PDB file of C-alpha atoms in Angstrom:
ATOM      1  CA  UNK A   1      -5.913 -66.697 -27.500  1.00 40.00           C
ATOM      2  CA  UNK A   2      -9.078 -65.755 -29.621  1.00 39.00           C
ATOM      3  CA  UNK A   3     -11.850 -63.573 -28.142  1.00 42.00           C
ATOM      4  CA  UNK A   4     -13.757 -67.152 -28.504  1.00 46.00           C
ATOM      5  CA  UNK A   5     -11.772 -68.271 -25.542  1.00 43.00           C
ATOM      6  CA  UNK A   6     -12.278 -65.542 -22.748  1.00 52.00           C
ATOM      7  CA  UNK A   7     -16.048 -66.483 -21.637  1.00 59.00           C
ATOM      8  CA  UNK A   8     -14.159 -69.846 -20.524  1.00 70.00           C
ATOM      9  CA  UNK A   9     -11.369 -67.784 -18.792  1.00 80.00           C
ATOM     10  CA  UNK A  10     -11.676 -68.527 -14.888  1.00 83.00           C
ATOM     11  CA  UNK A  11     -12.949 -65.465 -12.861  1.00 82.00           C
ATOM     12  CA  UNK A  12     -11.253 -63.785 -10.162  1.00 82.00           C
ATOM     13  CA  UNK A  13     -12.680 -62.652  -6.570  1.00 81.00           C
ATOM     14  CA  UNK A  14     -12.068 -59.160  -7.404  1.00 80.00           C
ATOM     15  CA  UNK A  15     -13.692 -59.971 -10.924  1.00 81.00           C
ATOM     16  CA  UNK A  16     -16.899 -61.206  -8.983  1.00 84.00           C
ATOM     17  CA  UNK A  17     -16.525 -58.091  -6.658  1.00 84.00           C
ATOM     18  CA  UNK A  18     -16.923 -55.764  -9.918  1.00 85.00           C
ATOM     19  CA  UNK A  19     -19.981 -57.359 -10.654  1.00 86.00           C
ATOM     20  CA  UNK A  20     -21.152 -57.053  -7.167  1.00 84.00           C
ATOM     21  CA  UNK A  21     -20.523 -53.173  -7.231  1.00 83.00           C
ATOM     22  CA  UNK A  22     -22.191 -53.055 -10.597  1.00 88.00           C
ATOM     23  CA  UNK A  23     -25.523 -54.776  -8.811  1.00 84.00           C
ATOM     24  CA  UNK A  24     -25.083 -52.509  -5.960  1.00 85.00           C
ATOM     25  CA  UNK A  25     -25.423 -49.262  -8.004  1.00 81.00           C
ATOM     26  CA  UNK A  26     -28.264 -50.640  -9.943  1.00 81.00           C
ATOM     27  CA  UNK A  27     -30.067 -51.339  -6.860  1.00 80.00           C
ATOM     28  CA  UNK A  28     -30.066 -48.218  -5.454  1.00 75.00           C
ATOM     29  CA  UNK A  29     -30.827 -46.338  -8.725  1.00 76.00           C
ATOM     30  CA  UNK A  30     -34.053 -48.303  -8.706  1.00 77.00           C
ATOM     31  CA  UNK A  31     -33.045 -50.701 -11.784  1.00 84.00           C
ATOM     32  CA  UNK A  32     -33.259 -54.011  -9.559  1.00 84.00           C
ATOM     33  CA  UNK A  33     -35.658 -54.467  -7.132  1.00 82.00           C
ATOM     34  CA  UNK A  34     -34.223 -56.414  -3.740  1.00 82.00           C
ATOM     35  CA  UNK A  35     -35.283 -60.188  -5.138  1.00 82.00           C
ATOM     36  CA  UNK A  36     -33.705 -59.289  -8.518  1.00 85.00           C
ATOM     37  CA  UNK A  37     -30.824 -58.149  -7.052  1.00 84.00           C
ATOM     38  CA  UNK A  38     -30.004 -60.903  -4.420  1.00 84.00           C
ATOM     39  CA  UNK A  39     -30.789 -63.784  -7.352  1.00 87.00           C
ATOM     40  CA  UNK A  40     -27.835 -62.008  -9.591  1.00 88.00           C
ATOM     41  CA  UNK A  41     -25.930 -61.622  -6.400  1.00 86.00           C
ATOM     42  CA  UNK A  42     -26.226 -65.295  -5.650  1.00 86.00           C
ATOM     43  CA  UNK A  43     -25.301 -66.074  -9.408  1.00 89.00           C
ATOM     44  CA  UNK A  44     -22.233 -63.574  -9.365  1.00 86.00           C
ATOM     45  CA  UNK A  45     -21.129 -65.414  -6.210  1.00 87.00           C
ATOM     46  CA  UNK A  46     -21.301 -68.942  -7.624  1.00 87.00           C
ATOM     47  CA  UNK A  47     -19.711 -67.872 -11.262  1.00 86.00           C
ATOM     48  CA  UNK A  48     -16.722 -69.509 -12.392  1.00 86.00           C
ATOM     49  CA  UNK A  49     -15.908 -68.083 -15.684  1.00 86.00           C
ATOM     50  CA  UNK A  50     -16.268 -64.468 -17.426  1.00 81.00           C
ATOM     51  CA  UNK A  51     -19.080 -66.599 -19.573  1.00 83.00           C
ATOM     52  CA  UNK A  52     -20.923 -66.854 -16.529  1.00 86.00           C
ATOM     53  CA  UNK A  53     -20.493 -63.564 -15.162  1.00 84.00           C
ATOM     54  CA  UNK A  54     -21.235 -61.836 -18.438  1.00 84.00           C
ATOM     55  CA  UNK A  55     -25.189 -61.883 -18.578  1.00 88.00           C
ATOM     56  CA  UNK A  56     -25.478 -60.971 -15.345  1.00 90.00           C
ATOM     57  CA  UNK A  57     -25.073 -57.424 -15.653  1.00 88.00           C
ATOM     58  CA  UNK A  58     -25.522 -57.181 -20.019  1.00 85.00           C
ATOM     59  CA  UNK A  59     -28.745 -55.326 -19.281  1.00 85.00           C
ATOM     60  CA  UNK A  60     -27.078 -52.646 -17.100  1.00 83.00           C
ATOM     61  CA  UNK A  61     -25.573 -49.550 -17.773  1.00 75.00           C
ATOM     62  CA  UNK A  62     -21.833 -49.209 -18.455  1.00 55.00           C
ATOM     63  CA  UNK A  63     -21.262 -52.871 -18.692  1.00 44.00           C
ATOM     64  CA  UNK A  64     -21.965 -53.970 -21.944  1.00 42.00           C
ATOM     65  CA  UNK A  65     -21.216 -57.434 -23.363  1.00 37.00           C
ATOM     66  CA  UNK A  66     -17.410 -57.869 -22.699  1.00 43.00           C
ATOM     67  CA  UNK A  67     -15.712 -59.873 -19.805  1.00 41.00           C
ATOM     68  CA  UNK A  68     -14.346 -57.988 -16.910  1.00 46.00           C
ATOM     69  CA  UNK A  69     -10.657 -56.797 -16.855  1.00 47.00           C
ATOM     70  CA  UNK A  70      -8.524 -59.619 -15.558  1.00 42.00           C
ATOM     71  CA  UNK A  71      -7.130 -58.581 -12.056  1.00 43.00           C
ATOM     72  CA  UNK A  72      -4.769 -61.347  -9.987  1.00 37.00           C
ATOM     73  CA  UNK A  73      -4.671 -58.488  -7.158  1.00 41.00           C
ATOM     74  CA  UNK A  74      -7.491 -58.226  -4.691  1.00 41.00           C
ATOM     75  CA  UNK A  75      -8.039 -54.461  -4.106  1.00 43.00           C
ATOM     76  CA  UNK A  76      -8.622 -52.961  -0.677  1.00 41.00           C
ATOM     77  CA  UNK A  77     -12.651 -51.501   0.154  1.00 42.00           C
ATOM     78  CA  UNK A  78     -12.337 -48.156  -0.180  1.00 43.00           C
ATOM     79  CA  UNK A  79     -13.679 -45.798   2.741  1.00 51.00           C
ATOM     80  CA  UNK A  80     -15.903 -42.749   2.651  1.00 65.00           C
ATOM     81  CA  UNK A  81     -13.974 -40.025   0.172  1.00 79.00           C
ATOM     82  CA  UNK A  82     -14.985 -37.125   2.630  1.00 90.00           C
ATOM     83  CA  UNK A  83     -13.036 -34.628   0.361  1.00 86.00           C
ATOM     84  CA  UNK A  84     -15.313 -35.369  -2.695  1.00 91.00           C
ATOM     85  CA  UNK A  85     -18.258 -35.211  -0.095  1.00 94.00           C
ATOM     86  CA  UNK A  86     -17.160 -31.572   1.433  1.00 95.00           C
ATOM     87  CA  UNK A  87     -18.344 -29.509  -1.762  1.00 94.00           C
ATOM     88  CA  UNK A  88     -18.948 -25.803  -0.705  1.00 92.00           C
ATOM     89  CA  UNK A  89     -20.988 -23.542  -2.190  1.00 92.00           C
ATOM     90  CA  UNK A  90     -24.812 -23.529  -0.962  1.00 91.00           C
ATOM     91  CA  UNK A  91     -27.145 -26.267   0.698  1.00 94.00           C
ATOM     92  CA  UNK A  92     -29.862 -27.968  -0.810  1.00 93.00           C
ATOM     93  CA  UNK A  93     -32.011 -26.647   1.918  1.00 93.00           C
ATOM     94  CA  UNK A  94     -31.347 -24.486   4.876  1.00 96.00           C
ATOM     95  CA  UNK A  95     -34.821 -24.991   7.040  1.00 96.00           C
ATOM     96  CA  UNK A  96     -37.727 -27.433   7.381  1.00 97.00           C
ATOM     97  CA  UNK A  97     -40.692 -26.982   9.535  1.00 97.00           C
ATOM     98  CA  UNK A  98     -43.325 -29.687  10.610  1.00 96.00           C
ATOM     99  CA  UNK A  99     -46.462 -28.877  12.703  1.00 97.00           C
ATOM    100  CA  UNK A 100     -48.837 -31.688  13.095  1.00 95.00           C
ATOM    101  CA  UNK A 101     -46.960 -33.364  10.236  1.00 96.00           C
ATOM    102  CA  UNK A 102     -43.664 -34.205   9.721  1.00 96.00           C
ATOM    103  CA  UNK A 103     -40.226 -33.927   7.028  1.00 97.00           C
ATOM    104  CA  UNK A 104     -37.202 -35.201   5.870  1.00 96.00           C
ATOM    105  CA  UNK A 105     -33.853 -34.625   4.540  1.00 97.00           C
ATOM    106  CA  UNK A 106     -32.420 -37.927   2.864  1.00 94.00           C
ATOM    107  CA  UNK A 107     -30.600 -39.244   0.610  1.00 91.00           C
ATOM    108  CA  UNK A 108     -28.323 -37.390  -2.162  1.00 92.00           C
ATOM    109  CA  UNK A 109     -28.545 -33.779  -0.820  1.00 96.00           C
ATOM    110  CA  UNK A 110     -26.242 -30.973   0.344  1.00 97.00           C
ATOM    111  CA  UNK A 111     -26.321 -29.889   3.712  1.00 98.00           C
ATOM    112  CA  UNK A 112     -25.659 -26.391   4.456  1.00 98.00           C
ATOM    113  CA  UNK A 113     -23.593 -24.802   7.440  1.00 97.00           C
ATOM    114  CA  UNK A 114     -26.852 -24.241   9.365  1.00 98.00           C
ATOM    115  CA  UNK A 115     -29.867 -25.994   9.142  1.00 98.00           C
ATOM    116  CA  UNK A 116     -32.546 -24.854  11.305  1.00 98.00           C
ATOM    117  CA  UNK A 117     -35.621 -26.800  11.743  1.00 98.00           C
ATOM    118  CA  UNK A 118     -38.907 -26.550  14.128  1.00 98.00           C
ATOM    119  CA  UNK A 119     -41.112 -29.462  14.803  1.00 97.00           C
ATOM    120  CA  UNK A 120     -44.616 -28.753  16.933  1.00 97.00           C
ATOM    121  CA  UNK A 121     -46.700 -31.840  17.422  1.00 96.00           C
ATOM    122  CA  UNK A 122     -44.892 -33.571  14.643  1.00 95.00           C
ATOM    123  CA  UNK A 123     -41.122 -35.002  13.828  1.00 96.00           C
ATOM    124  CA  UNK A 124     -38.648 -34.661  11.256  1.00 97.00           C
ATOM    125  CA  UNK A 125     -35.720 -36.672   9.986  1.00 97.00           C
ATOM    126  CA  UNK A 126     -32.407 -35.268   9.401  1.00 98.00           C
ATOM    127  CA  UNK A 127     -30.438 -37.880   7.376  1.00 97.00           C
ATOM    128  CA  UNK A 128     -26.860 -37.248   6.686  1.00 97.00           C
ATOM    129  CA  UNK A 129     -25.515 -40.794   5.683  1.00 95.00           C
ATOM    130  CA  UNK A 130     -25.382 -39.712   2.021  1.00 93.00           C
ATOM    131  CA  UNK A 131     -25.292 -35.954   2.000  1.00 96.00           C
ATOM    132  CA  UNK A 132     -22.574 -33.660   0.690  1.00 96.00           C
ATOM    133  CA  UNK A 133     -21.494 -30.974   2.848  1.00 97.00           C
ATOM    134  CA  UNK A 134     -20.985 -27.383   2.640  1.00 97.00           C
ATOM    135  CA  UNK A 135     -18.026 -27.284   4.783  1.00 97.00           C
ATOM    136  CA  UNK A 136     -16.104 -29.075   7.020  1.00 96.00           C
ATOM    137  CA  UNK A 137     -18.142 -28.084  10.304  1.00 97.00           C
ATOM    138  CA  UNK A 138     -21.949 -27.763  10.053  1.00 98.00           C
ATOM    139  CA  UNK A 139     -24.484 -26.758  12.561  1.00 98.00           C
ATOM    140  CA  UNK A 140     -28.311 -28.467  12.951  1.00 98.00           C
ATOM    141  CA  UNK A 141     -30.361 -25.971  14.676  1.00 98.00           C
ATOM    142  CA  UNK A 142     -33.238 -28.092  16.039  1.00 98.00           C
ATOM    143  CA  UNK A 143     -36.323 -26.796  17.830  1.00 97.00           C
ATOM    144  CA  UNK A 144     -38.863 -29.039  19.032  1.00 97.00           C
ATOM    145  CA  UNK A 145     -41.935 -28.290  20.776  1.00 97.00           C
ATOM    146  CA  UNK A 146     -44.015 -31.519  22.275  1.00 96.00           C
ATOM    147  CA  UNK A 147     -42.434 -32.995  19.139  1.00 96.00           C
ATOM    148  CA  UNK A 148     -39.070 -34.649  17.808  1.00 97.00           C
ATOM    149  CA  UNK A 149     -36.290 -34.451  15.660  1.00 98.00           C
ATOM    150  CA  UNK A 150     -34.075 -37.245  14.410  1.00 98.00           C
ATOM    151  CA  UNK A 151     -30.429 -36.682  13.380  1.00 98.00           C
ATOM    152  CA  UNK A 152     -28.813 -39.739  11.846  1.00 97.00           C
ATOM    153  CA  UNK A 153     -25.105 -39.462  10.764  1.00 97.00           C
ATOM    154  CA  UNK A 154     -22.668 -41.896   9.266  1.00 94.00           C
ATOM    155  CA  UNK A 155     -19.763 -43.737  10.790  1.00 93.00           C
ATOM    156  CA  UNK A 156     -16.674 -41.280  10.966  1.00 93.00           C
ATOM    157  CA  UNK A 157     -18.630 -37.921  11.664  1.00 96.00           C
ATOM    158  CA  UNK A 158     -18.001 -36.209  15.011  1.00 96.00           C
ATOM    159  CA  UNK A 159     -20.787 -35.103  16.567  1.00 97.00           C
ATOM    160  CA  UNK A 160     -21.186 -32.060  19.253  1.00 97.00           C
ATOM    161  CA  UNK A 161     -24.431 -31.738  20.811  1.00 97.00           C
ATOM    162  CA  UNK A 162     -24.980 -28.374  22.546  1.00 96.00           C
ATOM    163  CA  UNK A 163     -28.761 -27.940  22.971  1.00 96.00           C
ATOM    164  CA  UNK A 164     -31.090 -27.418  26.009  1.00 95.00           C
ATOM    165  CA  UNK A 165     -34.149 -29.350  26.984  1.00 95.00           C
ATOM    166  CA  UNK A 166     -37.041 -28.468  29.616  1.00 94.00           C
ATOM    167  CA  UNK A 167     -38.895 -31.566  30.290  1.00 93.00           C
ATOM    168  CA  UNK A 168     -37.411 -32.750  27.120  1.00 90.00           C
ATOM    169  CA  UNK A 169     -33.732 -33.559  25.857  1.00 94.00           C
ATOM    170  CA  UNK A 170     -31.208 -33.803  23.695  1.00 97.00           C
ATOM    171  CA  UNK A 171     -29.538 -37.633  22.949  1.00 95.00           C
ATOM    172  CA  UNK A 172     -25.791 -37.162  23.562  1.00 94.00           C
ATOM    173  CA  UNK A 173     -24.950 -40.884  23.109  1.00 93.00           C
ATOM    174  CA  UNK A 174     -22.744 -40.325  20.046  1.00 93.00           C
ATOM    175  CA  UNK A 175     -21.032 -37.307  21.487  1.00 91.00           C
ATOM    176  CA  UNK A 176     -17.498 -37.742  22.029  1.00 88.00           C
ATOM    177  CA  UNK A 177     -16.330 -40.470  19.215  1.00 90.00           C
ATOM    178  CA  UNK A 178     -13.343 -39.375  17.017  1.00 90.00           C
ATOM    179  CA  UNK A 179     -13.907 -38.261  13.615  1.00 92.00           C
ATOM    180  CA  UNK A 180     -11.956 -39.810  10.602  1.00 93.00           C
ATOM    181  CA  UNK A 181      -9.349 -37.982   8.980  1.00 92.00           C
ATOM    182  CA  UNK A 182     -11.336 -35.266   6.929  1.00 93.00           C
ATOM    183  CA  UNK A 183     -14.901 -36.077   7.931  1.00 96.00           C
ATOM    184  CA  UNK A 184     -16.939 -33.298   8.787  1.00 96.00           C
ATOM    185  CA  UNK A 185     -18.171 -31.901  12.349  1.00 97.00           C
ATOM    186  CA  UNK A 186     -21.640 -31.793  12.852  1.00 98.00           C
ATOM    187  CA  UNK A 187     -22.696 -29.826  15.885  1.00 98.00           C
ATOM    188  CA  UNK A 188     -26.305 -30.017  17.132  1.00 98.00           C
ATOM    189  CA  UNK A 189     -27.744 -26.781  18.821  1.00 98.00           C
ATOM    190  CA  UNK A 190     -31.569 -26.103  19.725  1.00 97.00           C
ATOM    191  CA  UNK A 191     -34.161 -26.239  22.386  1.00 97.00           C
ATOM    192  CA  UNK A 192     -36.663 -29.162  23.125  1.00 97.00           C
ATOM    193  CA  UNK A 193     -39.927 -28.205  25.244  1.00 97.00           C
ATOM    194  CA  UNK A 194     -41.992 -31.753  26.353  1.00 95.00           C
ATOM    195  CA  UNK A 195     -39.527 -33.030  23.245  1.00 95.00           C
ATOM    196  CA  UNK A 196     -36.645 -34.653  22.103  1.00 97.00           C
ATOM    197  CA  UNK A 197     -33.872 -34.195  19.432  1.00 97.00           C
ATOM    198  CA  UNK A 198     -32.044 -37.972  19.218  1.00 97.00           C
ATOM    199  CA  UNK A 199     -28.910 -38.594  17.284  1.00 96.00           C
ATOM    200  CA  UNK A 200     -28.051 -41.690  15.985  1.00 95.00           C
ATOM    201  CA  UNK A 201     -25.267 -43.196  13.907  1.00 95.00           C
ATOM    202  CA  UNK A 202     -25.893 -45.905  11.295  1.00 92.00           C
ATOM    203  CA  UNK A 203     -24.336 -47.472   8.259  1.00 88.00           C
ATOM    204  CA  UNK A 204     -25.443 -46.295   4.887  1.00 79.00           C
ATOM    205  CA  UNK A 205     -27.461 -48.920   2.900  1.00 72.00           C
ATOM    206  CA  UNK A 206     -24.728 -49.895   0.800  1.00 73.00           C
ATOM    207  CA  UNK A 207     -22.484 -50.454   3.328  1.00 75.00           C
ATOM    208  CA  UNK A 208     -25.472 -52.494   5.123  1.00 73.00           C
ATOM    209  CA  UNK A 209     -25.286 -54.581   1.590  1.00 75.00           C
ATOM    210  CA  UNK A 210     -21.771 -54.920   1.482  1.00 75.00           C
ATOM    211  CA  UNK A 211     -21.588 -56.566   4.835  1.00 76.00           C
ATOM    212  CA  UNK A 212     -24.233 -58.851   4.071  1.00 77.00           C
ATOM    213  CA  UNK A 213     -22.673 -59.858   0.787  1.00 78.00           C
ATOM    214  CA  UNK A 214     -19.252 -60.714   2.439  1.00 79.00           C
ATOM    215  CA  UNK A 215     -21.076 -62.787   4.967  1.00 78.00           C
ATOM    216  CA  UNK A 216     -22.863 -64.280   2.341  1.00 78.00           C
ATOM    217  CA  UNK A 217     -19.132 -65.150   0.367  1.00 78.00           C
ATOM    218  CA  UNK A 218     -17.260 -66.185   3.431  1.00 78.00           C
ATOM    219  CA  UNK A 219     -20.314 -68.626   3.794  1.00 78.00           C
ATOM    220  CA  UNK A 220     -20.134 -69.928   0.016  1.00 78.00           C
ATOM    221  CA  UNK A 221     -16.295 -70.092   0.516  1.00 77.00           C
ATOM    222  CA  UNK A 222     -16.499 -72.120   3.925  1.00 77.00           C
ATOM    223  CA  UNK A 223     -18.907 -74.719   1.975  1.00 75.00           C
ATOM    224  CA  UNK A 224     -16.396 -74.798  -0.966  1.00 75.00           C
ATOM    225  CA  UNK A 225     -13.864 -75.313   1.167  1.00 72.00           C
ATOM    226  CA  UNK A 226     -15.796 -77.982   3.268  1.00 75.00           C
ATOM    227  CA  UNK A 227     -16.534 -79.505  -0.045  1.00 74.00           C
ATOM    228  CA  UNK A 228     -13.384 -79.966  -1.524  1.00 72.00           C
ATOM    229  CA  UNK A 229     -11.671 -81.133   2.143  1.00 72.00           C
ATOM    230  CA  UNK A 230     -14.395 -83.859   1.871  1.00 65.00           C
ATOM    231  CA  UNK A 231     -13.047 -85.018  -1.842  1.00 69.00           C
ATOM    232  CA  UNK A 232      -9.538 -84.819  -0.477  1.00 67.00           C
ATOM    233  CA  UNK A 233     -10.479 -87.083   2.387  1.00 69.00           C
ATOM    234  CA  UNK A 234     -11.865 -89.400   0.169  1.00 68.00           C
ATOM    235  CA  UNK A 235      -9.178 -89.562  -2.151  1.00 66.00           C
ATOM    236  CA  UNK A 236      -6.902 -90.271   0.530  1.00 60.00           C
ATOM    237  CA  UNK A 237      -9.376 -93.212   1.801  1.00 64.00           C
ATOM    238  CA  UNK A 238      -9.127 -94.781  -1.682  1.00 58.00           C
ATOM    239  CA  UNK A 239      -5.191 -94.857  -2.058  1.00 63.00           C
ATOM    240  CA  UNK A 240      -5.000 -96.136   1.623  1.00 59.00           C
ATOM    241  CA  UNK A 241      -7.164 -99.407   0.383  1.00 56.00           C
TER     242      UNK A 241
END
């Protein structure tokens, strides 16, 4: 078979998923906006051949103009690589202060063994969904006085809350949820006076996008299945007459 015939080869589900992964990375890196991402994703799941897939990622890094590698096996979705996210060393940041203002620690950062923060008439957010960790067990010491601190953890992380509140409180709703093997343990301590420290468990943006894509693909597959069923029924009806 010549190279000229490659674009006419039928693409598999695994090939379309590889292209979708490249698009997700491009969205996260800011190379595509949400509108471009959704347009290209729709084109990806409609594509039937390599020739239709190739232009979708041609202008994105690490894709080139060659067709995807053919694979007849669907690969299971990989879970979080906790071993790769526990990196040792020092944290990117070890403290934060918000006095009539706010602070954020989110995105790709390294959570130290102990992070201390103080909020007075202000608020802060500590988002660990995409963070690396210096150790398997880390501590957030949050002090909130007429202010608030929100801690966001990804699914799979164990949370222990040991803070004390006076006319304020610490959120215990995520406490007691078992952690995944190898996942870090986050201990939330501190003091809240007329303020609060909240703990939420949220999916990462990439995981939310993956779920949306799966639902969209399932919808397209159901639509295609109904179309094929209707076509089969019309053929059967034709032969009966």
